[in-house]
Amino acid sequence: MKKSEGNQRTLFQSWGKKSSSNFTRPNSPGCSSAYNLEEVIDLNEDDDDGLLAAALEMDSIDPGPSTSFDMESGDIWIYPTNYPVRDYQFNIVQKALYQNIMVTLPTGLGKTFIAAVVMYNYYRWYPQGKVVFMAPTKPLVAQQIEACYKIMGIPQTDTAEMTGNMAPTKRENLWRTKRVFFLTPQVLQNDLSRGSCAAADVVLLVVDEAHKALGNHSYCQVVREILSYTTNFRVLALSATPGDDIKAVQQVLTNLLISHVELRSEDSQDIKPYTHARTVEKIVVPLGDQIVRVKTQYLKVLDTIVGRLFCNRVVWQKDPLRMSKFMLLSCREQFRKGPAENMNRAQVGSIEGDFAMGISLYHAYELLHQHGILSFYNFIKGILEGSKGMTRAKTELMRHQVTIYYTSALFSQFSSPSRRRSMQFQASDPRFKSHPKLQKLEEIVVEHFKKFAESTSKVKGKPSVDTRVMIFSQYRDSVKEITTILCRHKPLVRVMSFIGQASTGKSSKGLSQKEQLEVVHRFRMGGYNTLVSTCVGEEGLDIGDVDLIVCFDAHASPIRLVQRMGRTGRKRDGRIVVLVAEGKEEQVYKRSQSNKKSIHKAIVKGTGSFDLYQDNPRMIPKHLTPTVFKMEMTVGSYVAKG
């Protein structure tokens, strides 16, 4: 059958285009992918059919990323035997090589191990590709680079840790000369925007604490930026829990291009052999007469604002006791979508002012409930003095004489010299406790150390085992107050605060990254046996063995609770105590636990519950199916830089 010259050339051009992909053929190093069409002479029918079959075979191979897949190393993938082989880890790694996966494992069960193995194999397969590990904070970045090295031993000469403090020119040079990168998403986002990092060179993107990938978070922006250049990159997302609710989970899966979810809970059969028992106790604490009196007076202030919003028909609840900050935020969002047509600009501005003030004052109300008079006092005082930066809320507060009158009375009541010292400087009057939960917490911690000391002293001939306690509180004021109270019990309790880095609006100076790592190190080594932490201690950091966790507040987010609880029960049985104030905080805790169960149920139910990414790249040529090669990795000593 006679073929036209045009058809012949089209066939060769199609084949030549596929052949010009950057996959290198085995046994032909450095062979050119270009074809000289002028050398093609006449084709008979059999030759043409053979070429067509060859073209179709080439078409079945993914074009892949702009960097080449190493065919010689691509027939195997390596799994380390330096650590005991756990079936669930092996199975997840195997899937993560081929699919964009969200890995949800309880804290301490080896998410970093899974990441390190996947990273090592992509490091082997793509000699010119970039492997990137993103973590949300600098201390986590510093921790993960060492942890991954100790698992697989990727040469440190090929690895770079990047921070925002590093000069852009230096980072640009590292992108040219290194292959494996550990950094925060903000750094990667900036370097992608500048062109320092070639997006098409990224072959693997590991996202730690992946539940943060919501809205316009830097994680989301990084994925979108890379996706605008190439679809051929692998995503491995890691988190102890994927989101606060079903809607949030779906957002994370969509934003990170997830095509498959691997979830394990404490009840999963394949992880039970590697977990320890953790008892969870919820203790409901009455508010006490002092807080009830303050609450009663403060509700009069809230009633004024809620009543005015209700009269303007922008909220559906008139009772300030049943209103909440979340409800006000929801109502404001609805109002902004479409104010009533008969409202002029002045009315809209007035309602916006009431919403702003109400949200701020209800935040103070929550502080009073959950954390006590100290946090409440400092927040209200901060608004009026301008240190909180809420100019509009301050203006609105000043316009209401009832608020000013009440606030002045409150300041007078709690600003006697001795009270002021106890609130602002803490150590002057450690007997003052601004919430009944503090008394209960003190009893629990002291009792724990006393019992542990008694039990270890009775076992003769057995080396004593140190016990450690970790306490979580959302706000720095409470962290300071808890630390002050427990300092009274030295040397039985050796306590240290653990807070984030300093930022505008905070009432106290934070800890630098170096100071944070030093505190964690001393806690692990036994210099302190009690750590009182804000949310900075919840996520990812390797705190060491902890026998008792005390949650001073119950957060609405199941993520926060899961992260906190994951700090214990790693190497031996652990105990978790959640202190909740009667009323709203108790309800918040119940709702959080319910959300956690519904999320797990939806994921276990199957992929039908979620919309998953359909254009998942294989990243391995389709004619290749690498087989596992288990081997003991040679890992040298990690050398910290800087």
XYZ file of C-alpha atoms in Angstrom:
642
model
C 0.000 0.000 0.000
C 1.448 3.330 -1.074
C 1.894 5.820 1.707
C 2.034 9.525 1.009
C 5.150 11.427 1.958
C 3.056 13.605 4.246
C 1.812 10.595 6.199
C 5.319 9.184 6.481
C 6.700 12.442 7.816
C 3.832 12.868 10.243
C 4.485 9.400 11.652
C 8.180 10.093 12.099
C 7.550 13.530 13.535
C 5.166 12.016 16.072
C 7.652 9.318 16.996
C 10.508 11.762 17.065
C 8.585 14.025 19.447
C 8.012 11.178 21.882
C 11.582 10.019 21.527
C 12.852 13.451 22.390
C 11.512 13.041 25.904
C 14.255 12.877 28.445
C 13.995 9.192 29.254
C 17.374 7.587 28.445
C 17.200 4.211 26.782
C 19.150 1.337 28.436
C 22.405 0.226 26.805
C 22.547 3.415 24.745
C 24.087 6.072 26.972
C 24.056 9.507 25.521
C 22.173 8.459 22.381
C 20.507 11.297 20.546
C 16.732 11.445 20.483
C 16.688 13.442 17.224
C 16.035 11.654 13.934
C 17.237 12.760 10.499
C 14.120 12.522 8.390
C 16.136 12.954 5.188
C 17.760 9.540 5.764
C 14.384 7.817 5.524
C 13.977 6.125 2.161
C 10.915 4.406 0.778
C 8.911 2.251 3.169
C 7.029 -0.824 2.327
C 3.830 -1.803 4.127
C 5.526 -4.098 6.668
C 8.096 -1.453 7.619
C 5.378 1.126 8.061
C 3.347 -1.167 10.317
C 6.414 -1.885 12.389
C 7.152 1.791 12.815
C 3.549 2.457 13.766
C 3.752 -0.243 16.454
C 6.989 1.264 17.744
C 5.406 4.704 17.877
C 2.451 3.347 19.820
C 4.825 1.624 22.255
C 6.704 4.864 22.789
C 3.383 6.632 23.316
C 2.627 4.248 26.192
C 5.631 5.596 28.112
C 4.883 8.677 30.192
C 6.817 11.650 28.826
C 7.805 12.319 32.443
C 9.249 15.482 33.938
C 11.864 17.653 32.316
C 14.564 15.689 34.161
C 15.503 12.182 33.058
C 14.464 8.916 34.662
C 17.480 6.652 35.158
C 16.533 3.405 33.421
C 19.481 1.509 34.865
C 18.452 2.130 38.486
C 14.727 2.193 37.716
C 14.196 -1.576 37.640
C 14.353 -1.747 41.475
C 13.310 0.292 44.475
C 15.198 0.060 47.747
C 13.740 -0.563 51.184
C 15.992 -0.367 54.275
C 16.418 -3.217 56.746
C 18.291 -1.078 59.296
C 14.940 -0.790 61.092
C 12.452 -3.610 61.778
C 10.269 -4.055 58.701
C 6.679 -3.089 59.466
C 4.085 -4.261 56.962
C 2.006 -1.068 57.046
C 5.060 1.101 56.355
C 6.218 -1.143 53.522
C 2.770 -1.183 51.894
C 2.373 2.596 52.126
C 5.839 3.234 50.648
C 5.080 0.907 47.746
C 1.911 2.843 46.898
C 3.544 6.231 47.423
C 6.060 5.496 44.669
C 3.239 5.407 42.097
C 0.528 7.700 43.494
C 0.046 11.081 45.132
C -0.791 9.913 48.650
C -2.032 11.418 51.885
C -0.549 9.376 54.741
C -2.470 9.710 57.995
C -0.798 7.886 60.883
C -0.950 8.448 64.640
C 2.032 10.404 65.926
C 5.153 8.301 66.467
C 4.385 5.547 63.953
C 6.866 6.475 61.259
C 5.546 9.076 58.818
C 9.086 10.462 58.515
C 10.417 6.958 57.832
C 7.976 6.565 54.930
C 8.985 9.958 53.551
C 12.709 9.178 53.784
C 12.355 5.898 51.858
C 10.276 7.480 49.079
C 12.706 10.417 48.881
C 15.706 8.105 48.577
C 14.187 6.170 45.668
C 13.270 9.316 43.746
C 16.769 10.596 44.473
C 18.123 7.438 42.763
C 15.647 7.434 39.888
C 16.006 11.108 38.930
C 19.687 12.132 39.063
C 18.874 15.610 37.722
C 15.594 16.044 39.623
C 14.897 18.014 42.785
C 13.454 16.278 45.859
C 11.814 18.723 48.280
C 10.673 18.246 51.884
C 8.476 21.071 53.218
C 7.700 21.581 56.920
C 5.728 24.497 58.411
C 8.329 25.725 60.924
C 12.087 26.147 61.047
C 12.576 23.817 64.062
C 10.653 21.091 62.209
C 12.797 21.604 59.120
C 15.964 21.279 61.202
C 14.634 18.142 62.880
C 13.487 16.397 59.702
C 16.708 16.851 57.758
C 18.594 14.939 60.453
C 15.871 12.308 60.879
C 15.721 11.530 57.147
C 19.503 11.280 56.913
C 19.665 8.768 59.762
C 17.108 6.544 58.005
C 18.435 6.374 54.429
C 21.746 8.210 54.414
C 21.225 10.481 51.400
C 24.645 12.170 51.143
C 24.750 15.470 52.982
C 26.795 16.859 50.101
C 23.615 16.643 47.983
C 21.333 18.051 50.692
C 20.492 21.637 51.604
C 18.539 23.227 54.449
C 17.118 26.582 53.427
C 15.685 29.382 55.542
C 14.298 32.826 54.835
C 17.337 34.327 56.564
C 19.605 32.933 53.849
C 20.557 35.370 51.086
C 18.545 34.810 47.865
C 21.772 34.548 45.841
C 23.022 31.766 48.106
C 19.728 29.895 47.799
C 19.861 30.287 44.017
C 23.297 28.700 43.995
C 22.066 25.818 46.183
C 19.201 25.151 43.757
C 21.792 24.758 41.003
C 24.186 22.519 42.942
C 22.086 20.433 45.371
C 19.424 17.765 44.814
C 17.510 17.313 48.102
C 16.022 20.302 49.944
C 14.472 20.832 53.375
C 12.668 24.135 53.837
C 9.495 25.954 54.818
C 6.868 26.468 52.105
C 7.322 30.245 52.252
C 10.961 29.870 51.156
C 10.039 27.588 48.259
C 7.190 29.880 47.236
C 9.556 32.867 47.092
C 12.207 30.970 45.127
C 9.659 29.679 42.621
C 8.392 33.246 42.113
C 11.920 34.584 41.605
C 12.832 31.760 39.238
C 15.653 30.585 41.524
C 14.034 27.149 41.627
C 12.990 25.671 38.289
C 9.505 24.289 38.972
C 9.803 21.701 36.197
C 12.820 20.146 37.959
C 10.804 19.174 41.064
C 10.083 15.424 40.921
C 8.947 14.824 44.511
C 7.241 17.167 46.946
C 6.852 15.975 50.565
C 4.368 18.006 52.604
C 4.662 17.629 56.383
C 1.696 18.601 58.606
C -0.357 18.541 55.415
C -3.640 19.467 57.143
C -2.467 23.085 56.898
C -2.998 23.088 53.115
C -6.164 25.184 53.236
C -7.174 28.407 51.515
C -4.176 30.433 50.371
C -1.603 28.735 52.598
C 1.919 28.617 51.182
C 1.573 24.847 50.700
C -1.297 25.477 48.273
C 0.555 28.240 46.443
C 3.639 26.060 45.980
C 1.617 23.218 44.450
C -0.245 25.623 42.144
C 3.007 27.234 41.018
C 4.666 23.906 40.157
C 1.478 22.656 38.486
C 1.514 25.676 36.174
C 4.802 24.360 34.730
C 4.404 20.592 34.881
C 1.980 17.872 35.920
C 4.760 15.329 36.346
C 5.723 15.479 39.991
C 4.923 13.224 42.911
C 3.238 14.512 46.089
C 3.553 12.760 49.455
C 1.446 14.402 52.175
C 1.900 13.558 55.867
C -0.362 14.298 58.831
C -1.582 12.742 62.051
C -5.101 13.824 61.089
C -6.196 15.187 57.719
C -8.565 17.980 58.805
C -11.090 19.463 61.214
C -14.116 18.220 59.286
C -15.108 16.524 56.021
C -15.101 19.814 54.114
C -11.594 20.695 55.292
C -10.298 17.215 54.403
C -11.657 17.572 50.865
C -9.942 20.952 50.514
C -6.605 19.467 51.580
C -6.953 16.542 49.153
C -7.837 18.900 46.295
C -5.136 21.473 47.048
C -2.390 18.822 47.244
C -3.547 16.818 44.195
C -4.093 13.672 46.288
C -5.223 10.565 44.380
C -5.129 8.064 47.260
C -5.470 8.166 51.059
C -3.766 5.817 53.515
C -5.284 6.201 56.981
C -4.542 4.323 60.173
C -6.029 4.958 63.608
C -5.150 3.500 67.000
C -7.698 0.754 66.263
C -6.150 -0.360 62.953
C -5.023 -3.976 63.190
C -1.724 -3.558 61.346
C -0.419 -0.869 63.724
C -1.658 -2.284 67.042
C 1.547 -4.310 67.630
C 3.502 -1.044 67.557
C 1.332 1.105 69.820
C 0.981 1.406 73.584
C -2.114 1.935 75.647
C -3.174 5.529 76.237
C -5.866 6.325 78.730
C -7.828 9.524 78.170
C -9.549 11.190 81.124
C -11.867 14.145 80.794
C -12.197 16.169 83.990
C -14.980 18.754 84.104
C -14.095 21.663 86.393
C -16.751 24.079 87.780
C -16.084 27.724 86.968
C -16.082 28.858 90.584
C -17.805 31.839 92.231
C -15.228 34.441 91.203
C -15.441 33.688 87.460
C -19.234 33.379 87.623
C -19.486 36.893 89.102
C -17.231 38.347 86.394
C -19.162 36.441 83.732
C -22.519 37.773 84.958
C -21.335 41.381 84.777
C -19.626 40.900 81.416
C -22.772 39.430 79.832
C -24.412 42.838 80.331
C -21.791 44.331 78.032
C -22.295 41.599 75.445
C -26.059 41.976 75.668
C -25.792 45.573 74.401
C -23.879 44.574 71.257
C -25.862 41.407 70.493
C -29.138 43.256 71.033
C -28.203 45.945 68.534
C -27.136 43.374 65.920
C -30.377 41.474 66.500
C -32.451 44.621 66.012
C -30.676 45.182 62.695
C -31.652 41.601 61.727
C -28.083 40.487 61.019
C -27.960 37.822 63.762
C -30.626 35.271 64.602
C -29.836 34.901 68.298
C -30.707 37.559 70.884
C -29.482 35.809 74.046
C -25.783 36.720 74.589
C -25.337 33.543 76.618
C -26.115 31.424 73.548
C -24.120 33.554 71.123
C -20.470 32.730 70.329
C -17.528 34.133 68.409
C -18.003 31.509 65.703
C -21.668 32.460 65.262
C -20.759 36.133 64.916
C -18.121 35.322 62.304
C -20.667 33.296 60.329
C -23.281 36.034 60.541
C -20.799 38.678 59.446
C -19.828 36.564 56.438
C -23.494 36.285 55.451
C -24.024 40.018 55.955
C -21.071 40.886 53.719
C -22.456 38.758 50.900
C -25.431 41.061 50.584
C -26.483 43.819 53.016
C -30.134 44.836 52.958
C -30.939 47.164 50.042
C -32.430 49.843 52.301
C -29.171 50.259 54.271
C -26.958 53.235 53.558
C -23.163 53.243 53.941
C -23.315 54.673 57.451
C -25.601 51.861 58.618
C -23.404 49.209 57.017
C -20.342 50.732 58.690
C -22.066 50.801 62.060
C -23.050 47.126 61.768
C -19.510 46.210 60.702
C -18.236 48.010 63.796
C -20.611 46.073 66.035
C -19.512 42.786 64.467
C -15.828 43.664 64.959
C -16.358 44.642 68.571
C -18.590 41.629 69.271
C -16.052 39.180 67.854
C -13.253 40.704 69.952
C -15.323 40.788 73.124
C -16.566 37.227 72.660
C -12.965 36.139 72.296
C -12.369 37.685 75.733
C -15.452 35.824 76.979
C -13.958 32.523 75.802
C -10.691 33.389 77.524
C -12.574 33.968 80.769
C -14.304 30.593 80.482
C -11.323 28.493 79.468
C -8.290 30.280 80.903
C -9.544 32.521 83.671
C -9.311 36.079 84.867
C -5.656 36.706 83.988
C -6.023 36.059 80.247
C -9.372 37.876 80.192
C -7.943 40.911 82.007
C -4.882 41.169 79.756
C -6.913 40.899 76.569
C -9.453 43.608 77.474
C -6.682 45.834 78.783
C -4.719 45.261 75.576
C -7.632 46.424 73.421
C -8.071 49.665 75.359
C -4.346 50.403 75.441
C -3.938 49.606 71.756
C -1.310 46.869 72.238
C -3.570 44.277 70.583
C -3.683 46.302 67.398
C -7.506 46.236 67.273
C -8.036 49.903 66.529
C -11.609 49.515 65.384
C -12.562 47.380 68.370
C -10.952 49.926 70.687
C -12.900 52.778 69.052
C -16.139 50.875 69.391
C -15.389 50.050 73.022
C -14.710 53.699 73.836
C -18.075 54.717 72.385
C -20.006 52.634 74.905
C -20.060 54.121 78.392
C -21.431 50.918 79.909
C -18.355 49.058 78.654
C -15.957 51.692 79.945
C -17.708 51.790 83.311
C -17.591 48.022 83.686
C -13.980 47.731 82.470
C -12.838 50.425 84.886
C -14.540 48.603 87.746
C -12.884 45.367 86.678
C -9.447 46.982 86.534
C -10.000 48.457 89.971
C -11.061 45.068 91.367
C -8.106 43.170 89.939
C -5.462 45.877 89.990
C -4.571 46.093 93.650
C -0.768 46.095 93.987
C -0.578 42.420 95.014
C -3.033 41.324 92.308
C -1.265 43.349 89.660
C 2.041 41.727 90.548
C 0.541 38.246 90.368
C -1.079 38.944 87.004
C 1.710 40.761 85.226
C 4.840 39.373 86.840
C 3.518 35.993 87.941
C 6.222 34.959 90.419
C 5.302 37.643 92.994
C 2.138 35.883 94.143
C 2.032 32.246 92.968
C -0.925 31.541 95.278
C -3.211 33.487 92.987
C -4.999 31.180 90.514
C -7.163 32.848 87.917
C -9.091 29.657 87.048
C -10.123 26.595 89.140
C -8.541 24.388 86.457
C -5.139 25.561 87.673
C -5.738 24.024 91.090
C -6.739 20.715 89.513
C -3.750 20.756 87.169
C -1.352 21.363 90.070
C -2.814 18.406 91.959
C -2.555 16.077 88.946
C 1.066 16.936 88.125
C 2.372 16.764 91.701
C 0.532 13.500 92.324
C 2.026 11.997 89.152
C 5.612 12.724 90.167
C 5.072 11.547 93.738
C 3.526 8.256 92.634
C 6.241 7.671 90.072
C 8.967 8.330 92.659
C 7.342 5.875 95.073
C 6.907 3.141 92.476
C 10.504 3.320 91.222
C 11.981 3.409 94.724
C 10.235 0.139 95.621
C 11.898 -1.797 92.787
C 15.369 -2.607 94.095
C 18.190 -3.359 91.724
C 16.341 -1.825 88.806
C 17.650 1.425 87.319
C 15.295 4.327 87.844
C 13.381 5.559 84.824
C 12.721 9.257 84.467
C 9.172 10.370 83.855
C 8.169 13.464 81.955
C 5.038 15.565 81.787
C 3.844 17.868 79.038
C 1.131 20.491 79.506
C -0.598 22.272 76.632
C -2.324 25.625 76.751
C -3.329 27.743 73.804
C -2.296 31.117 75.257
C 0.961 32.464 76.623
C -0.655 34.092 79.659
C -1.820 30.667 80.838
C 1.542 29.095 80.041
C 3.249 31.681 82.240
C 0.760 31.225 85.068
C 1.012 27.400 84.974
C 4.815 27.583 84.957
C 4.804 29.913 87.955
C 2.509 27.660 89.984
C 4.521 24.507 89.253
C 7.818 26.255 90.062
C 6.737 26.103 93.710
C 7.310 22.322 93.655
C 11.013 22.222 92.831
C 12.954 19.956 92.722
C 10.134 17.398 92.341
C 8.824 19.373 89.365
C 11.428 20.978 87.112
C 9.341 23.090 84.772
C 10.068 25.158 81.675
C 7.876 27.171 79.273
C 7.956 26.362 75.577
C 6.469 29.082 73.355
C 6.757 30.317 69.783
C 8.982 33.030 68.422
C 8.274 36.652 69.278
C 5.651 38.402 67.160
C 3.757 41.681 67.188
C 1.034 41.906 69.774
C 2.367 39.243 72.117
C 2.568 40.165 75.757
C 5.949 38.509 76.206
C 9.050 37.807 74.189
C 9.059 34.425 72.503
C 11.815 31.870 72.009
C 14.069 31.933 68.977
C 14.498 28.772 66.907
C 17.820 28.081 68.620
C 16.245 28.534 72.064
C 13.328 26.268 71.145
C 15.653 23.478 70.064
C 17.707 23.926 73.240
C 14.588 23.599 75.429
C 13.513 20.444 73.585
C 17.011 18.992 73.933
C 17.163 19.670 77.678
C 13.688 18.201 78.151
C 14.679 15.020 76.313
C 17.925 14.765 78.271
C 16.199 15.228 81.633
C 17.231 18.802 82.437
C 13.513 19.565 82.801
C 10.843 17.007 83.557
C 7.839 19.216 82.792
C 7.216 21.266 79.690
C 4.395 23.818 79.490
C 3.768 24.556 75.831
C 1.635 26.564 73.454
C 0.702 25.087 70.062
C 4.373 25.194 68.989
C 4.891 21.904 70.857
C 1.908 20.157 69.303
C 3.117 19.433 65.823
C 5.919 17.188 64.702
C 8.762 18.039 67.084
C 10.430 14.994 68.633
C 9.873 15.789 72.294
C 10.932 12.363 73.581
C 9.136 10.005 75.953
C 6.233 11.600 77.822
C 4.116 9.675 80.331
C 1.501 12.295 81.154
C -0.158 14.861 78.905
C -2.397 17.522 80.438
C -4.522 19.585 78.056
C -5.419 22.778 79.913
C -7.967 23.721 77.268
C -10.127 21.796 74.806
C -9.858 23.063 71.253
C -12.655 22.764 68.724
C -10.187 21.383 66.181
C -9.712 17.603 66.362
C -6.314 18.211 64.761
C -5.084 20.014 67.867
C -6.291 17.280 70.205
C -4.827 14.481 68.089
C -1.470 16.262 67.899
C -1.398 16.846 71.642
C -2.376 13.278 72.498
C 0.264 11.923 70.141
C 3.035 13.206 72.408
C 2.562 10.224 74.769
C 2.267 6.439 74.511
C 5.189 6.069 72.109
C 7.432 3.658 74.016
C 5.299 2.808 77.035
C 1.756 3.307 78.224
C 0.673 6.916 78.564
C -2.017 8.961 80.268
C -3.866 11.969 78.896
C -5.935 14.325 81.048
C -8.181 16.905 79.383
C -9.338 19.688 81.689
C -12.562 21.336 80.549
C -14.595 24.056 82.201
C -18.240 23.232 82.690
C -20.569 24.593 80.040
C -19.366 25.653 76.602
C -15.868 24.192 76.762
C -17.257 20.782 77.639
C -19.548 20.999 74.600
C -16.610 22.011 72.398
C -14.666 18.934 73.470
C -17.571 16.585 72.711
C -18.040 18.149 69.273
C -14.330 17.821 68.498
C -14.323 14.118 69.355
C -17.401 13.577 67.210
C -15.779 15.337 64.238
C -12.679 13.169 64.545
C -14.746 9.971 64.402
C -16.799 11.152 61.409
C -13.639 12.056 59.447
C -12.051 8.652 60.040
C -15.302 6.900 59.193
C -15.621 8.795 55.909
C -12.040 7.986 54.859
C -12.258 4.317 55.850
C -15.582 4.093 54.004
C -13.729 4.570 50.769
C -12.728 7.017 48.098
C -16.375 7.496 47.134
C -16.666 9.935 50.028
C -14.101 12.308 48.483
C -13.192 13.729 45.088
C -9.646 12.571 44.421
C -7.142 13.822 41.857
C -7.673 11.950 38.594
C -4.562 13.025 36.646
C -2.100 11.274 38.934
C 1.290 10.943 37.163
C 2.885 7.517 37.252
C 6.408 9.016 37.298
C 7.808 5.617 36.278
C 7.802 4.576 32.591
C 4.848 2.288 31.993
C 7.016 -0.485 30.595
C 8.879 -0.603 33.939
C 7.656 -2.168 37.184
C 10.452 -1.796 39.738
C 10.846 -4.690 42.170
C 11.785 -4.183 45.790
C 15.360 -4.766 46.923
C 15.672 -4.913 50.697
C 19.079 -3.965 52.014
C 20.859 -2.556 55.035
C 21.726 1.058 54.411
C 25.155 2.429 55.228
C 24.531 5.605 57.198
C 27.352 7.715 58.588
C 27.203 10.204 61.436
C 25.096 13.249 60.807
C 27.083 16.486 60.795
C 25.009 19.501 61.824
C 25.732 22.608 59.782
C 25.960 26.135 61.102
